Amino acid sequence: MRKDKVLLSPSLLSADFTQLSSQIKLIEEKNGDMVHIDVMDGHFVPQVSYGQPVIKSIRKATQLPFDVHLMIDKPEISIPSYIESGADLVTFHIEATSHADRCIQMIHEKGKKAGIALCPATPVSAVEEILPFVDLVLVMTVNPGWGGQKLIPYTVNKVRKLADIQNEMNYKYLISVDGGVSSETLDEVLEAGVDIFVSGSSFFRGDLKWSR
């Protein structure tokens, strides 16, 4: 069932990097609820994006929460520095670390929200043990590392599974999706049970048809 309150988190990965401040203002004007910041290291994913200095420099441009998505190996090494740079929510990949529980603890100890992300081929069962402790589960609906991809249909089933667990166990985590969310696919992910959706290319092109 479609939820009454769903949050929009536009991804800066699809923004004009030469105009980040004005692009953040656009997110505010179009009623974005947070700013999704994709950090890529060239190892966990082939691409490299931006890191702590950029996040720190744009922190002053808005009061919106920073939804920082770490697509990096061994996130436990650098989580504190991303929090210091201005992250409000830090999401790391279960595939990128053997120390997921410790990562969650590190984030919570700093008073921030902790999220866990799943690549398309990673099953929900991979994070089942830590679901009681996270604030967000991010389902990658495309392969991480590139903008402009089409949503992978089978990933929506993971949203449904997470929503069923959320309801059955009364867990407090939010469910987010990232990748290929457009006016053509939005209804499907909303019906599956998402709480937050990330939109990059479609949002910044101006063709995302979305109303609360």
Coordinates of C-alpha atoms in Angstrom, one line a residue:
M1 CA 0.0 0.0 0.0
R2 CA 1.2 3.5 -0.8
K3 CA 2.4 5.4 2.3
D4 CA 1.1 8.8 3.2
K5 CA 4.5 10.2 4.0
V6 CA 7.3 9.5 1.5
L7 CA 10.4 11.5 1.4
L8 CA 12.3 12.7 -1.7
S9 CA 16.2 12.6 -1.6
P10 CA 17.6 14.1 -4.9
S11 CA 21.0 12.8 -5.8
L12 CA 23.8 15.4 -6.4
L13 CA 25.5 12.8 -8.6
S14 CA 23.3 14.0 -11.4
A15 CA 23.7 17.7 -10.6
D16 CA 25.8 20.3 -12.4
F17 CA 29.1 20.0 -10.4
T18 CA 30.0 23.6 -11.4
Q19 CA 26.9 24.9 -9.7
L20 CA 26.4 22.8 -6.6
S21 CA 25.2 25.6 -4.4
S22 CA 22.4 26.6 -6.9
Q23 CA 21.6 22.9 -7.5
I24 CA 21.0 22.5 -3.7
K25 CA 18.8 25.5 -3.8
L26 CA 16.8 23.8 -6.6
I27 CA 16.3 20.8 -4.3
E28 CA 14.9 23.1 -1.7
E29 CA 12.6 24.9 -4.2
K30 CA 11.3 21.6 -5.5
N31 CA 10.5 20.4 -1.9
G32 CA 13.3 17.8 -1.5
D33 CA 13.4 16.5 2.0
M34 CA 17.2 15.8 2.0
V35 CA 20.3 15.9 -0.2
H36 CA 21.6 12.5 -1.3
I37 CA 25.4 12.5 -1.6
D38 CA 27.0 9.6 -3.4
V39 CA 30.6 9.0 -2.3
M40 CA 32.5 6.8 -4.7
D41 CA 36.2 5.7 -4.2
G42 CA 37.1 4.0 -7.5
H43 CA 37.5 0.7 -5.8
F44 CA 34.1 -0.5 -4.5
V45 CA 32.7 1.1 -7.7
P46 CA 34.8 2.1 -10.7
Q47 CA 33.9 5.8 -10.6
V48 CA 35.2 8.5 -8.3
S49 CA 32.9 11.3 -7.2
Y50 CA 33.6 13.7 -4.3
G51 CA 34.7 13.4 -0.7
Q52 CA 34.9 15.1 2.7
P53 CA 36.1 18.6 1.5
V54 CA 33.3 19.0 -1.0
I55 CA 30.7 17.8 1.6
K56 CA 32.1 20.2 4.2
S57 CA 32.0 23.1 1.7
I58 CA 28.4 22.6 0.7
R59 CA 27.2 22.0 4.2
K60 CA 26.8 25.7 4.7
A61 CA 24.5 26.0 1.6
T62 CA 21.4 24.4 3.2
Q63 CA 19.8 23.2 6.4
L64 CA 18.5 20.1 4.7
P65 CA 19.8 16.8 6.1
F66 CA 22.7 15.3 4.2
D67 CA 22.0 11.7 3.2
V68 CA 25.5 10.4 2.6
H69 CA 25.8 7.1 0.7
L70 CA 29.3 5.6 1.0
M71 CA 30.1 3.4 -2.0
I72 CA 33.6 2.8 -0.6
D73 CA 35.7 -0.1 0.6
K74 CA 36.3 -0.4 4.4
P75 CA 33.9 2.4 5.4
E76 CA 34.8 1.9 9.0
I77 CA 38.1 3.7 8.3
S78 CA 36.5 7.0 7.2
I79 CA 33.0 7.1 8.7
P80 CA 34.0 9.6 11.4
S81 CA 35.5 12.0 8.9
Y82 CA 32.2 12.0 6.9
I83 CA 30.2 12.8 10.0
E84 CA 32.6 15.6 10.8
S85 CA 32.1 16.9 7.3
G86 CA 28.4 17.3 7.8
A87 CA 26.6 14.0 7.2
D88 CA 23.3 13.5 9.1
L89 CA 22.6 10.0 7.8
V90 CA 25.5 7.7 6.8
T91 CA 24.7 4.6 4.7
F92 CA 27.4 2.1 3.9
H93 CA 27.3 -1.2 1.9
I94 CA 27.1 -4.6 3.5
E95 CA 29.3 -5.9 0.7
A96 CA 32.1 -3.4 1.5
T97 CA 32.9 -4.4 5.1
S98 CA 33.2 -7.3 7.5
H99 CA 32.4 -5.0 10.4
A100 CA 28.9 -3.8 9.8
D101 CA 27.9 -3.9 13.4
R102 CA 30.9 -1.8 14.4
C103 CA 30.1 0.7 11.6
I104 CA 26.5 1.1 12.9
Q105 CA 27.9 1.6 16.4
M106 CA 30.4 4.3 15.2
I107 CA 27.6 6.2 13.5
H108 CA 25.2 6.1 16.4
E109 CA 28.0 7.0 18.9
K110 CA 28.3 10.3 17.0
G111 CA 24.5 10.9 17.3
K112 CA 23.8 10.3 13.6
K113 CA 21.5 7.9 11.7
A114 CA 22.9 4.7 10.3
G115 CA 21.9 3.0 7.0
I116 CA 22.9 -0.2 5.3
A117 CA 22.8 -0.6 1.5
L118 CA 22.3 -3.6 -0.7
C119 CA 23.6 -4.0 -4.2
P120 CA 21.0 -5.5 -6.6
A121 CA 22.2 -9.1 -6.4
T122 CA 22.6 -9.1 -2.6
P123 CA 19.6 -10.7 -0.8
V124 CA 17.8 -9.2 2.1
S125 CA 19.0 -12.2 4.2
A126 CA 22.5 -10.7 4.1
V127 CA 21.4 -7.9 6.5
E128 CA 18.7 -9.7 8.5
E129 CA 20.7 -9.9 11.7
I130 CA 21.3 -6.1 11.8
L131 CA 17.9 -4.9 10.8
P132 CA 16.9 -4.1 14.4
F133 CA 19.8 -1.7 14.7
V134 CA 19.7 0.3 11.5
D135 CA 17.7 3.5 10.8
L136 CA 17.5 2.9 7.1
V137 CA 17.9 0.1 4.5
L138 CA 18.9 1.3 1.0
V139 CA 18.0 -1.0 -1.8
M140 CA 20.1 -0.3 -4.9
T141 CA 17.7 -0.6 -7.8
V142 CA 20.6 -0.2 -10.3
N143 CA 24.2 -1.3 -10.2
P144 CA 26.0 1.3 -8.1
G145 CA 28.5 3.7 -9.6
W146 CA 26.7 5.3 -12.6
G147 CA 23.8 7.7 -13.0
G148 CA 21.1 7.3 -15.7
Q149 CA 20.6 3.5 -15.5
K150 CA 17.2 1.8 -15.8
L151 CA 15.6 0.3 -12.7
I152 CA 16.2 -3.5 -12.3
P153 CA 12.8 -5.0 -11.9
Y154 CA 13.6 -7.8 -9.4
T155 CA 15.0 -5.3 -6.9
V156 CA 11.5 -4.1 -6.1
N157 CA 10.8 -7.5 -4.6
K158 CA 13.4 -6.7 -2.0
V159 CA 11.6 -3.6 -1.0
R160 CA 8.4 -5.7 -0.5
K161 CA 10.4 -8.2 1.7
L162 CA 11.8 -5.4 3.8
A163 CA 8.4 -3.8 4.2
D164 CA 6.9 -7.2 5.3
I165 CA 9.7 -7.6 7.9
Q166 CA 9.3 -4.0 9.0
N167 CA 5.6 -4.5 9.6
E168 CA 5.8 -8.0 11.1
M169 CA 8.7 -7.2 13.6
N170 CA 7.7 -3.6 14.2
Y171 CA 11.2 -2.5 13.2
K172 CA 11.8 1.3 12.9
Y173 CA 14.1 1.4 9.9
L174 CA 13.1 3.3 6.8
I175 CA 13.3 1.8 3.3
S176 CA 15.0 3.7 0.5
V177 CA 15.5 3.0 -3.1
D178 CA 18.3 4.4 -5.3
G179 CA 18.6 4.1 -9.1
G180 CA 16.3 4.4 -12.1
V181 CA 13.5 6.1 -10.2
S182 CA 11.5 8.2 -12.7
S183 CA 7.9 9.1 -13.4
E184 CA 7.6 5.7 -15.1
T185 CA 8.8 3.6 -12.2
L186 CA 7.9 5.8 -9.2
D187 CA 4.4 4.3 -8.6
E188 CA 5.8 0.8 -8.5
V189 CA 8.4 1.5 -5.8
L190 CA 5.9 3.5 -3.8
E191 CA 3.4 0.6 -3.9
A192 CA 6.2 -1.8 -2.8
G193 CA 6.5 0.2 0.4
V194 CA 9.4 2.7 0.2
D195 CA 9.7 5.5 2.7
I196 CA 12.4 7.5 0.8
F197 CA 13.2 7.5 -2.8
V198 CA 16.4 8.8 -4.4
S199 CA 16.1 10.5 -7.8
G200 CA 19.1 11.9 -9.8
S201 CA 18.8 12.2 -13.5
S202 CA 15.0 12.4 -13.6
F203 CA 14.9 15.1 -10.9
F204 CA 17.6 17.3 -12.3
R205 CA 16.2 17.0 -15.9
G206 CA 12.9 18.3 -14.5
D207 CA 10.8 15.4 -15.7
L208 CA 10.1 13.7 -12.4
K209 CA 6.3 14.0 -11.9
W210 CA 5.9 13.8 -8.1
S211 CA 3.4 15.3 -5.7
R212 CA 2.7 14.5 -2.1

